[in-house]
Tab-separated table of C-alpha atoms and ligand atoms in Angstrom:
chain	number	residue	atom	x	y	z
A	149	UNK	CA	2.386	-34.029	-44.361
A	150	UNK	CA	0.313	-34.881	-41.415
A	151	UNK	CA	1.984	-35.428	-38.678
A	152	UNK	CA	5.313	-37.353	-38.871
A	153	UNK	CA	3.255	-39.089	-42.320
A	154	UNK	CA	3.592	-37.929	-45.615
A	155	UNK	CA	0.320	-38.660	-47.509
A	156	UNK	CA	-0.139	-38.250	-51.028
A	157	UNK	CA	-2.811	-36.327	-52.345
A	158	UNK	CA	-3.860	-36.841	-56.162
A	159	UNK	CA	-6.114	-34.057	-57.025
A	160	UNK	CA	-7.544	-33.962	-60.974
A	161	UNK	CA	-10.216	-33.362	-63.250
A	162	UNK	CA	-12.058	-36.164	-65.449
A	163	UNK	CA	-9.357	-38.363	-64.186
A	164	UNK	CA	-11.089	-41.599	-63.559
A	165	UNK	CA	-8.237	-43.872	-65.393
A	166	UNK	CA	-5.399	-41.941	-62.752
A	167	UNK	CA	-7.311	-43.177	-59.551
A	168	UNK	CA	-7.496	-46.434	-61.061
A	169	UNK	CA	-4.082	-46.680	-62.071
A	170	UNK	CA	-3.096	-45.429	-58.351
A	171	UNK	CA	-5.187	-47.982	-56.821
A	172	UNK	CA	-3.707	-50.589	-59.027
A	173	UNK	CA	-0.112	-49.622	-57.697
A	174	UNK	CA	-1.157	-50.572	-54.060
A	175	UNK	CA	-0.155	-54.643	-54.031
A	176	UNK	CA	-3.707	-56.497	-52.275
A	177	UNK	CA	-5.554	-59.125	-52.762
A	178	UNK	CA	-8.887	-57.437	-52.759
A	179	UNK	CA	-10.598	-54.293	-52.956
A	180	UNK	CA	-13.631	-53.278	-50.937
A	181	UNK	CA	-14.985	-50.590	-52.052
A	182	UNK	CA	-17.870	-48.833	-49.773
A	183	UNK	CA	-19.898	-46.400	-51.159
A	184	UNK	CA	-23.712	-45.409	-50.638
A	185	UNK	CA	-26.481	-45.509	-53.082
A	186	UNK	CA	-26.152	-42.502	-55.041
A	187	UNK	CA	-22.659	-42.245	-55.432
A	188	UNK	CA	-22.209	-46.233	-56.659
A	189	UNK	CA	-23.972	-46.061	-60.177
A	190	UNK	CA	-21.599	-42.847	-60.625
A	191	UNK	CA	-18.185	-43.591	-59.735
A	192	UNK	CA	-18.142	-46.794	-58.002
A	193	UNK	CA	-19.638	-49.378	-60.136
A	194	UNK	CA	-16.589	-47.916	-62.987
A	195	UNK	CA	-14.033	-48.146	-60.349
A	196	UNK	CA	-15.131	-51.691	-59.150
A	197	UNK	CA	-15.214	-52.904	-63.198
A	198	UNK	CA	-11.271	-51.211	-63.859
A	199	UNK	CA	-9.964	-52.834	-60.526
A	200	UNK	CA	-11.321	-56.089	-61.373
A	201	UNK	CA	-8.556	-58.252	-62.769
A	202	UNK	CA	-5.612	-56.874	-60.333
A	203	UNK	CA	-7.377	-58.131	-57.713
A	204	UNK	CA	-10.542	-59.195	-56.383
A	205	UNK	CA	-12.922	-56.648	-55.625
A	206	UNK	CA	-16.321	-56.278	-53.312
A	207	UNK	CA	-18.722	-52.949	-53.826
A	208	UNK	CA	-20.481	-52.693	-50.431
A	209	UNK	CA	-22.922	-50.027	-49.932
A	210	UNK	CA	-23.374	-48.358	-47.002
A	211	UNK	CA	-26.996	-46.344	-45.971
A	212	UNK	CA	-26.793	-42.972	-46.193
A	213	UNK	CA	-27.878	-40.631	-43.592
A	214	UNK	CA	-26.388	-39.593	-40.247
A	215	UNK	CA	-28.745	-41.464	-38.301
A	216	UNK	CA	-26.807	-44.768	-40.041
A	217	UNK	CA	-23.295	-43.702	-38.857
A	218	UNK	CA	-23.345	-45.749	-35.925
A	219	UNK	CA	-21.516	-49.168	-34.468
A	220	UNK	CA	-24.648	-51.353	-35.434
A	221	UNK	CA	-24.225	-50.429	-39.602
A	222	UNK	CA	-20.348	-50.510	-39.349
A	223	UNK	CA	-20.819	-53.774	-37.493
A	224	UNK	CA	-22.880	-54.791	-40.174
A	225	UNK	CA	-20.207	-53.166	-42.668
A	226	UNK	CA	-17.395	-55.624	-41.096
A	227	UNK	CA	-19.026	-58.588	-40.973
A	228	UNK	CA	-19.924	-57.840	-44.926
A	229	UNK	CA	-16.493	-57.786	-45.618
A	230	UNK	CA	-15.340	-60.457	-43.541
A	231	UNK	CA	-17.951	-62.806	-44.923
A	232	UNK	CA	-16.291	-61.945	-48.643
A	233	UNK	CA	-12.925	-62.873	-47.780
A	234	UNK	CA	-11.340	-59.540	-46.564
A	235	UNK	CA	-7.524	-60.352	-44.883
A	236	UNK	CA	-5.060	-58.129	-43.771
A	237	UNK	CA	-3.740	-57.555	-47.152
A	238	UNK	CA	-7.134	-55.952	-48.553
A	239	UNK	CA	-7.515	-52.171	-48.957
A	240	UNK	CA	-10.314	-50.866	-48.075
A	241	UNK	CA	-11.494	-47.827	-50.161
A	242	UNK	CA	-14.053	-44.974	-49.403
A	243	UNK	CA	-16.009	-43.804	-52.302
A	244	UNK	CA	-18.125	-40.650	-51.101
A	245	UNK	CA	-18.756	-37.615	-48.899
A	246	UNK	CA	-17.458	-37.299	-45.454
A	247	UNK	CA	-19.515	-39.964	-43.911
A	248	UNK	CA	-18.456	-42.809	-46.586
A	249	UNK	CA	-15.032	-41.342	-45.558
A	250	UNK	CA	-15.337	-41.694	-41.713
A	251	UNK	CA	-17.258	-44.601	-41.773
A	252	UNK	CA	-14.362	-46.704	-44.440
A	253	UNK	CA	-11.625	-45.184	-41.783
A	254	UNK	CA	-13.060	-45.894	-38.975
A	255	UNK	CA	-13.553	-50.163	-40.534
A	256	UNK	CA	-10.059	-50.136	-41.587
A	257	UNK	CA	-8.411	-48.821	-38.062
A	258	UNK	CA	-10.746	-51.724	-36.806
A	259	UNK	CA	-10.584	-54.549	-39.010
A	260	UNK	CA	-7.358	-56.731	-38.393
A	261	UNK	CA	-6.200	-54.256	-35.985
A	262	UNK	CA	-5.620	-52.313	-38.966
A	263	UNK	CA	-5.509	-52.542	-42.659
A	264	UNK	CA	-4.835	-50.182	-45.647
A	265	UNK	CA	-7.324	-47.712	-46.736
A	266	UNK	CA	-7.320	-44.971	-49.347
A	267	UNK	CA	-9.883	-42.141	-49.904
A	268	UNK	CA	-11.868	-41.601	-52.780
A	269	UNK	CA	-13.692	-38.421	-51.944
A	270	UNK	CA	-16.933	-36.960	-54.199
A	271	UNK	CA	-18.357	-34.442	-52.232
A	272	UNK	CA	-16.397	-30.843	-51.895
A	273	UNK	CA	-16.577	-30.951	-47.964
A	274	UNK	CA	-14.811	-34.443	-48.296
A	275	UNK	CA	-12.251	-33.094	-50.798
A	276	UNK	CA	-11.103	-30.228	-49.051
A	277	UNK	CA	-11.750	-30.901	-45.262
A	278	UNK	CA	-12.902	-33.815	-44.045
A	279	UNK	CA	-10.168	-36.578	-45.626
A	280	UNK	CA	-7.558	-34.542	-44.703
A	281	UNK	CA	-8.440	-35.068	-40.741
A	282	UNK	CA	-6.468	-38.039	-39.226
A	283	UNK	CA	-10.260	-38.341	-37.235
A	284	UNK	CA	-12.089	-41.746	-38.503
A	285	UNK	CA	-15.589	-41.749	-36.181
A	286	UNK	CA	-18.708	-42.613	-35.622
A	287	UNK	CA	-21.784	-41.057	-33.450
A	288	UNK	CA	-22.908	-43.117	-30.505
A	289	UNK	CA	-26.326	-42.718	-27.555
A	290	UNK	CA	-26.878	-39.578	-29.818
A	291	UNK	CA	-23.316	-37.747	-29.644
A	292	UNK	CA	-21.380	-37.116	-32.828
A	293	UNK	CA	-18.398	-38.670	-33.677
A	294	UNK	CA	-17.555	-39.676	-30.382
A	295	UNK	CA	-16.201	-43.523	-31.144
A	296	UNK	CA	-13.065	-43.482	-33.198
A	297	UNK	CA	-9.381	-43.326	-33.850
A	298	UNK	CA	-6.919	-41.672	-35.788
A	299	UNK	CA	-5.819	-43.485	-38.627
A	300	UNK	CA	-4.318	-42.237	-41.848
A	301	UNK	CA	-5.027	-43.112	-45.633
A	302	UNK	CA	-2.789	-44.388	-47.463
A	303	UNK	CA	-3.426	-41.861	-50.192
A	304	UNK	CA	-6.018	-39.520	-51.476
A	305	UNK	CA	-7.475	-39.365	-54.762
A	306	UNK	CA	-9.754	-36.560	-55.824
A	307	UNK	CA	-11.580	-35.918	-59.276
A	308	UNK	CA	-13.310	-33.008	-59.119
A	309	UNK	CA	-14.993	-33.751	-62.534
A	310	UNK	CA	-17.403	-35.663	-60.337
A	311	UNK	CA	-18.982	-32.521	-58.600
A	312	UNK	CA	-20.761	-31.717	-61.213
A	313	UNK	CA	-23.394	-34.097	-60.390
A	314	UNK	CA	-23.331	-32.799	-56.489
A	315	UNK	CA	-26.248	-30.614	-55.501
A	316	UNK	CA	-25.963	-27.090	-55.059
A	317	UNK	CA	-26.944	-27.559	-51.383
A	318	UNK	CA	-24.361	-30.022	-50.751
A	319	UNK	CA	-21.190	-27.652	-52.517
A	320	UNK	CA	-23.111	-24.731	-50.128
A	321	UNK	CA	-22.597	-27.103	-47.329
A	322	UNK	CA	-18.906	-27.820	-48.382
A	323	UNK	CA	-18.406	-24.294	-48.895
A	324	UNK	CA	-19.269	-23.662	-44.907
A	325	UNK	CA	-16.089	-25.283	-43.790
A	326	UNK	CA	-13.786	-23.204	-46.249
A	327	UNK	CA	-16.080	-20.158	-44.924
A	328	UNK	CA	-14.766	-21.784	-41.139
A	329	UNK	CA	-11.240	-21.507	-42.740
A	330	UNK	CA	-11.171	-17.570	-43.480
A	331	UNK	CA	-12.840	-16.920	-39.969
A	332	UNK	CA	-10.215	-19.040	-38.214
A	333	UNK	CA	-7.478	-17.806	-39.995
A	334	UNK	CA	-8.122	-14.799	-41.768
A	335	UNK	CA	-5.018	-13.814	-44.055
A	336	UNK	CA	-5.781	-14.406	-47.778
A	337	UNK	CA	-8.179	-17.415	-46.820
A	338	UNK	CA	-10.397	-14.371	-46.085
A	339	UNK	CA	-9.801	-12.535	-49.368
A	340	UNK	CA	-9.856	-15.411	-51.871
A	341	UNK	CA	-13.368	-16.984	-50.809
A	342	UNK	CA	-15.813	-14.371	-51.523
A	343	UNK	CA	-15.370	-14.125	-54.947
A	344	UNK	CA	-15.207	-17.999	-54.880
A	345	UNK	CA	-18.657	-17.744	-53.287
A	346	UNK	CA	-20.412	-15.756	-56.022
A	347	UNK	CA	-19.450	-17.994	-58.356
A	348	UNK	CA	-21.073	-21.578	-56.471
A	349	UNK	CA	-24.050	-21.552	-58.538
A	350	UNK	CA	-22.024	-22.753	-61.672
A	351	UNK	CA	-21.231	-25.598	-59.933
A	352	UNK	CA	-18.460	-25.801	-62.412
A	353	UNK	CA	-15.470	-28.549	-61.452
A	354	UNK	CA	-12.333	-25.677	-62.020
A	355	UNK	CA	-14.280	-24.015	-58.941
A	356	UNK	CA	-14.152	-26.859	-57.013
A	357	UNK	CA	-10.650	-27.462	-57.757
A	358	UNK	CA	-9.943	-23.634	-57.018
A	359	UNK	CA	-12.045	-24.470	-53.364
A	360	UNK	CA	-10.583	-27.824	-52.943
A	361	UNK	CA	-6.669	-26.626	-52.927
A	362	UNK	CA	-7.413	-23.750	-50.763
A	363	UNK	CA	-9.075	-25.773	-48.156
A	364	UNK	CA	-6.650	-28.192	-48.357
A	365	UNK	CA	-3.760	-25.432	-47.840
A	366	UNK	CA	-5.362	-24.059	-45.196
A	367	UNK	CA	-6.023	-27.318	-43.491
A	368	UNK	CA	-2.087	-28.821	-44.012
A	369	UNK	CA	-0.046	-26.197	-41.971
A	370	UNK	CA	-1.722	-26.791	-38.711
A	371	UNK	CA	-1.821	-30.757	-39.601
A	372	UNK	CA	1.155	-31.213	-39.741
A	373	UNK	CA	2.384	-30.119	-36.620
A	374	UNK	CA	-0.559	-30.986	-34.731
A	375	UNK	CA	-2.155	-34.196	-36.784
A	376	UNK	CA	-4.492	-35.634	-33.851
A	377	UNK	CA	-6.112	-32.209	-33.452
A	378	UNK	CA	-5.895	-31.729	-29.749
A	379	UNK	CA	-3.555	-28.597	-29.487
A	380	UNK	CA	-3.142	-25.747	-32.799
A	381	UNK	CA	-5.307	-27.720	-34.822
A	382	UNK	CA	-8.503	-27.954	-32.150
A	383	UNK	CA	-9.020	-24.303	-33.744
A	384	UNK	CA	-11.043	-26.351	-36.686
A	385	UNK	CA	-13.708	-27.349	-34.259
A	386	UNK	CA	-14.741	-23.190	-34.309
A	387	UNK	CA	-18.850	-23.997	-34.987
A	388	UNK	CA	-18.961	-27.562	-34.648
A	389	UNK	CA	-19.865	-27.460	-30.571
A	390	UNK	CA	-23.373	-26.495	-31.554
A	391	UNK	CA	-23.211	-27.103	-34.596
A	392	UNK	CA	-22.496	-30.580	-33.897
A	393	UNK	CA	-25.463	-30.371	-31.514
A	394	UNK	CA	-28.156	-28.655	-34.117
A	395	UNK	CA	-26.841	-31.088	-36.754
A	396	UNK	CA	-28.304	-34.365	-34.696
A	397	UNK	CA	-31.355	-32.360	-32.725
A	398	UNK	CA	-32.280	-31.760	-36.511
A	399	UNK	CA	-32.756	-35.467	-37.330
A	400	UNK	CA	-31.377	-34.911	-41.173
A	401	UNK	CA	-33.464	-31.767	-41.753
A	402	UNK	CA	-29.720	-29.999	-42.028
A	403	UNK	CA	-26.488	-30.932	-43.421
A	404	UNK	CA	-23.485	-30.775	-41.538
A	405	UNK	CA	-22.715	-27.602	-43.284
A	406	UNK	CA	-25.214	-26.012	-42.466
A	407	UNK	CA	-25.420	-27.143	-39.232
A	408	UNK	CA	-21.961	-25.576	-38.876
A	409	UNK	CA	-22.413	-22.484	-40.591
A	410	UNK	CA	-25.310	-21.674	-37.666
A	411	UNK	CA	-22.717	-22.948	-34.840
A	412	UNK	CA	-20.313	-20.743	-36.361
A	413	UNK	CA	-22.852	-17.995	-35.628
A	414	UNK	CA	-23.942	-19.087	-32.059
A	415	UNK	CA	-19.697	-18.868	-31.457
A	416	UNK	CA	-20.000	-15.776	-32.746
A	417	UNK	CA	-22.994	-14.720	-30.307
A	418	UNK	CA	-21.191	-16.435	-27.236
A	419	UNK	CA	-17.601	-14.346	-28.562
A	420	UNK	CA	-19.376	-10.928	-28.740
A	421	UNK	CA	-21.638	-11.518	-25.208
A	422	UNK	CA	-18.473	-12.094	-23.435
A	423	UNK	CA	-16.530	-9.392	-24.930
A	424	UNK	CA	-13.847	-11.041	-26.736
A	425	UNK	CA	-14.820	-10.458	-30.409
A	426	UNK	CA	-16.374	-6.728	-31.473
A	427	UNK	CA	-19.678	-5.933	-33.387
A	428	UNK	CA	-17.924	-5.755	-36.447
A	429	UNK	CA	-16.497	-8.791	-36.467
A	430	UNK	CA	-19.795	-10.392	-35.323
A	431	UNK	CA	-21.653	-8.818	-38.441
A	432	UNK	CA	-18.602	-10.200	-40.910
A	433	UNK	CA	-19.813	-13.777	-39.591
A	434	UNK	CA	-22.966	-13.167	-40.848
A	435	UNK	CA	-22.080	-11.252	-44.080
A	436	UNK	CA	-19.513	-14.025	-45.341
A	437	UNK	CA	-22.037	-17.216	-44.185
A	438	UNK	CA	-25.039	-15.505	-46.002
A	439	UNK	CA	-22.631	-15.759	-49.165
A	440	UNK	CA	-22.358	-19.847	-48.976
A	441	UNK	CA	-26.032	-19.202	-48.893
A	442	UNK	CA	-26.494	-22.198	-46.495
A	443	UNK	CA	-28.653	-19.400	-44.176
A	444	UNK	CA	-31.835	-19.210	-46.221
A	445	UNK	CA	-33.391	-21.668	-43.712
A	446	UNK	CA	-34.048	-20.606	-40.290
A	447	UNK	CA	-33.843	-23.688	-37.921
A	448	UNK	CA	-36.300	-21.294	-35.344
A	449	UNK	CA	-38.028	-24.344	-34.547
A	450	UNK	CA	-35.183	-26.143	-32.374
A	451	UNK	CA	-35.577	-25.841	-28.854
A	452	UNK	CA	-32.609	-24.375	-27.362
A	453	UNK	CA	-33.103	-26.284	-24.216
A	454	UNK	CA	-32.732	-29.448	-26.045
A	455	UNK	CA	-29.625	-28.454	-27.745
A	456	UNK	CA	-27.736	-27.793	-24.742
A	457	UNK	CA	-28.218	-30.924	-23.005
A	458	UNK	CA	-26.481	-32.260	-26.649
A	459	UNK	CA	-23.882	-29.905	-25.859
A	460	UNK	CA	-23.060	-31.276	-22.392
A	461	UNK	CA	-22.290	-34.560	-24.188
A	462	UNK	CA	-19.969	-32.853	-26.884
A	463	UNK	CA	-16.961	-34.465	-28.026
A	464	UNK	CA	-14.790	-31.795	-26.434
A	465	UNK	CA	-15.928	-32.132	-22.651
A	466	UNK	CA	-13.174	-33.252	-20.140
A	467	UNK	CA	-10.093	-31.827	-22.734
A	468	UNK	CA	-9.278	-29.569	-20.238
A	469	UNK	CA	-10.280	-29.134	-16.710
A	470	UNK	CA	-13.772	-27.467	-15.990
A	471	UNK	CA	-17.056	-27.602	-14.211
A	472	UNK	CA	-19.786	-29.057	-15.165
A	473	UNK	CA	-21.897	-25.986	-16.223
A	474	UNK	CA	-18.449	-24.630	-18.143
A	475	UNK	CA	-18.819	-25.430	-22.071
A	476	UNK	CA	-15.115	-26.257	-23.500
A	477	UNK	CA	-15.256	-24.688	-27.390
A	478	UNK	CA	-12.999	-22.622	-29.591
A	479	UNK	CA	-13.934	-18.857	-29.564
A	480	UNK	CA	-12.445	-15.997	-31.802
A	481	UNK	CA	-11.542	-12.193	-30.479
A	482	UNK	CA	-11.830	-11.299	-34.122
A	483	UNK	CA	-11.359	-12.705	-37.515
A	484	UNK	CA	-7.940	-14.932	-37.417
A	485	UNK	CA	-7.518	-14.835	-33.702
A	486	UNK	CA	-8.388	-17.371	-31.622
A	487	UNK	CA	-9.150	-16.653	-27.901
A	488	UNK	CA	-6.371	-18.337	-25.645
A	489	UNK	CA	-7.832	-20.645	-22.859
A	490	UNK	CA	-5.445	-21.656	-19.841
A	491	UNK	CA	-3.442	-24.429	-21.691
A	492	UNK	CA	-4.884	-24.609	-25.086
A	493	UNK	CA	-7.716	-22.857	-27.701
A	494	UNK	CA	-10.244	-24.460	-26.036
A	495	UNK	CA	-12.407	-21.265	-23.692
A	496	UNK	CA	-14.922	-22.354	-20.958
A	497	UNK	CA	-18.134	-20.428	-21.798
A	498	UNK	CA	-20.670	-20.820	-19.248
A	499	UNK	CA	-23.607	-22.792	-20.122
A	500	UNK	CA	-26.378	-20.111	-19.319
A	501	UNK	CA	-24.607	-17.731	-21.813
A	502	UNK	CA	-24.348	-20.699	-24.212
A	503	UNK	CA	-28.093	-20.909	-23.893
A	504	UNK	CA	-29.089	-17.866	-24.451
A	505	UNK	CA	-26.911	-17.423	-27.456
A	506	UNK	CA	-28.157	-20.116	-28.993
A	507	UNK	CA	-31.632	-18.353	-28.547
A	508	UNK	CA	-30.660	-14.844	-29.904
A	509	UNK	CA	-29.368	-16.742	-32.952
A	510	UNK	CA	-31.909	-19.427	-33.459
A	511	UNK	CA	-34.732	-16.226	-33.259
A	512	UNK	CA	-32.693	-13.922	-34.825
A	513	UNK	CA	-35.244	-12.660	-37.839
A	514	UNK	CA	-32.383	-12.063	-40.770
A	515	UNK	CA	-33.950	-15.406	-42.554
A	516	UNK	CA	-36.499	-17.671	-43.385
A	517	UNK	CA	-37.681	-19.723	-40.700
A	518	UNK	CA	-37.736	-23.232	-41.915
A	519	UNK	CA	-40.720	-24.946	-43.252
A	520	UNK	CA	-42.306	-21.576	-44.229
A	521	UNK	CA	-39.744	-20.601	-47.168
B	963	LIG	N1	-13.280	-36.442	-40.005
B	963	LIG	C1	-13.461	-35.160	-40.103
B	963	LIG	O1	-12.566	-34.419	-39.757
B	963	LIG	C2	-14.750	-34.594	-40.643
B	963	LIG	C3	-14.783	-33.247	-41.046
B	963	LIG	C4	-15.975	-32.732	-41.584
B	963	LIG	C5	-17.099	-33.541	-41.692
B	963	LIG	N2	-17.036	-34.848	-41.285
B	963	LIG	C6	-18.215	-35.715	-41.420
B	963	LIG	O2	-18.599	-35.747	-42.796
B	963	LIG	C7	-20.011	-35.950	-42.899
B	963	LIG	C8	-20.602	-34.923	-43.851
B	963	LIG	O3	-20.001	-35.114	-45.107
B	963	LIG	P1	-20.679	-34.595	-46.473
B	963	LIG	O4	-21.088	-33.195	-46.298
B	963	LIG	O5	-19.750	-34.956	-47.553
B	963	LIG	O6	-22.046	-35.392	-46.529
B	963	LIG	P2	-22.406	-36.896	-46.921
B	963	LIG	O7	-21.217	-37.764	-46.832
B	963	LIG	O8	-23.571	-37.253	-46.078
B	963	LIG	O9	-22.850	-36.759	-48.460
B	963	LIG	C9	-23.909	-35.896	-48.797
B	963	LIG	C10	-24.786	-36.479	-49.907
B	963	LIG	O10	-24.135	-36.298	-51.168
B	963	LIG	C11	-24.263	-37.484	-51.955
B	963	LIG	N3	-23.140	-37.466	-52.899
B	963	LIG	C12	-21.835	-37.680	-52.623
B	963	LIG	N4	-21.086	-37.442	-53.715
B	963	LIG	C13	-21.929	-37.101	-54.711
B	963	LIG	C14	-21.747	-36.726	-56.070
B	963	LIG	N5	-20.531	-36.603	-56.598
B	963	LIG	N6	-22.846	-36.448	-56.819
B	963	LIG	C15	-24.088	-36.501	-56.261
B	963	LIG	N7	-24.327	-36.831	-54.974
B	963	LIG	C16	-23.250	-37.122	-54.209
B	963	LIG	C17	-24.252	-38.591	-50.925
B	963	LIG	O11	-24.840	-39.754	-51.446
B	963	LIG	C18	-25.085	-37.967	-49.802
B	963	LIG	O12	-26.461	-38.136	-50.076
B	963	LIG	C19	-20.570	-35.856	-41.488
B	963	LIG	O13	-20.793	-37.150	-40.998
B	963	LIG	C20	-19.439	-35.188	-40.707
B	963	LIG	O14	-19.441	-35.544	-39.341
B	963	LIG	C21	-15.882	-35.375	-40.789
């Protein structure tokens, strides 16, 4: 349940013939799929040929690469499908990570005002984290995710079978968010994952089913009773202020995961320096990240300068009332408990200590600085 919306969630393994047979229930004249270039020959080129005969069906492919999540290639996107024949009766379905995902959301809140969608995710941040967010988006004059809506799926249908062809460095990345889970929330979220953790190298798809339902747990309780994110559920932005920031300033060099798992860090930094979260808790940011083992590379060679003027353009700003130099983010006074701003989870950190975070981090000397591994 998200929200007042109950949406279904079909999670399997090796069950292509499932999500076909779940697409074919949905009555529409036409399918347009959207996937990207490595994920088509995979999955979508199967899915297109088992739809084909319930309806008609399009396989659009959309560039990969954050630097192509933008209006111009979903304009490009729409008028695709418009040109085939899409109407308000086609579903529109998303086969790939979270960017295939936002991107196919984002089209179908647009097109027609609004048509069906359903999400077909193959990476394990999609699975577990980012199609179960209400938040469709694109990035816009360099700011991430910052023109969107909320729009829901009609369903969601997951085959983990397919991550055994993901690389390691993507289920690292995916494994950053569950990481952001246990920090967040603490409880069992924080006992179940290491063990999860040690075992990413197999790559094996009962893994990513064991990762996928507990991210999805963990995700569900808040969503429901806060499904556009903006109260309870703001607490899954922890990282994503920088790491949103690093994320674009590195110009694909990191994933989002990645990206994240270093904002989680700078949060961290920013926590401890204004005496909300102890040493301890501080060091267990760094001891469960290394684990997800997306901290081999050192991004030392970002300017933190440049990063903050990305943060004063974050998605957050204006949420709740502060001055200009005050950074809006979600903080932690140790692991599970969020810091309390005025009216909601969002804390005002000043910018200069936000800065100089950042630096400590970003020259901290417990990895490899990139481009030198
Ligand atoms: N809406 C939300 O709440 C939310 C939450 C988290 C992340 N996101 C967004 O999600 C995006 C990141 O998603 P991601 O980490 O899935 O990255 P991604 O979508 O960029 O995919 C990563 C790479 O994996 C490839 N790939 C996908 N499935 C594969 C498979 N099964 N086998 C082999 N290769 C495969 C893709 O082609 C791509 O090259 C970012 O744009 C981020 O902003 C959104």
């Amino acid at each position: 349940l998200v929200g007042e919306r109950s949406i279904p969630y079909y999670l399997g393994t090796d069950c292509f013939e499932e999500i076909a047979a779940h697409l074919h229930s949905l009555e529409t004249d036409r399918f347009i799929l959207i996937s990207d270039r490595k994920v088509i020959p995979r999955i979508g080129e199967s899915l297109a040929s088992a739809l084909r005969g319930y309806a008609a069906v399009d396989l659009l492919e959309f560039p990969e690469g954050e630097n192509h999540k933008t209006l111009t290639y979903l304009e490009k996107l729409a008028e695709t499908a418009i040109w085939h024949g899409a109407t308000r009766k086609s579903v529109l379905v998303g086969i790939g990570g979270g960017l295939v995902g936002n991107v196919t959301g984002l089209l179908a809140a647009l097109l027609f005002r609004g048509v069906r969608f359903v999400h077909v995710p193959t990476t394990l941040l999609a699975m577990h984290d980012s199609v179960t967010s209400l938040k469709q988006a694109v990035n816009c004059g360099n700011v991430k995710n910052v023109i969107g809506a909320y729009y829901a799926p009609e369903m969601i249908l997951a085959d983990t079978g397919v991550l055994e062809t993901l690389p390691l460095r993507h289920w690292r990345a995916g494994a950053v968010e569950l990481a952001k889970n246990a920090l967040i929330l603490g409880n069992d979220f924080h006992e179940l994952l290491p063990p999860l953790l040690r075992d990413i190298e197999s790559r094996s798809s009962s893994l990513g089913r064991q990762m996928v339902k507990l991210g999805v747990r963990a995700k569900a309780g808040l969503l429901h009773t806060d499904p556009t994110e903006k109260s309870g559920a703001i607490i899954f932005e922890y990282g994503h202020t920088v790491g949103h920031a690093l994320e674009l300033e590195s110009e694909g060099a990191l994933t989002h995961g990645e990206a994240v798992a270093w904002g989680m860090l700078c949060a961290a930094e920013i926590s401890h320096k204004l005496g909300y979260l102890s040493e301890a808790a501080r060091q267990a940011h760094w001891d469960l990240l290394r684990l997800t083992g997306t901290l081999e590379m050192l991004p030392s060679w970002m300017d933190p300068g440049r990063i903050m003027t990305r943060i004063y353009h974050d998605n957050k700003r204006g949420a709740c009332s502060h001055e200009l130099s005050d950074i809006p983010m979600v903080l932690l006074q140790g692991i599970g408990v969020p810091v309390m701003g005025p009216a909601t989870m969002l804390v005002l950190a000043p910018d200069e200590i936000v800065h100089s975070a950042i630096s400590a981090v970003l020259h901290s000397c417990e990895s490899v600085p990139c481009g030198q591994a």
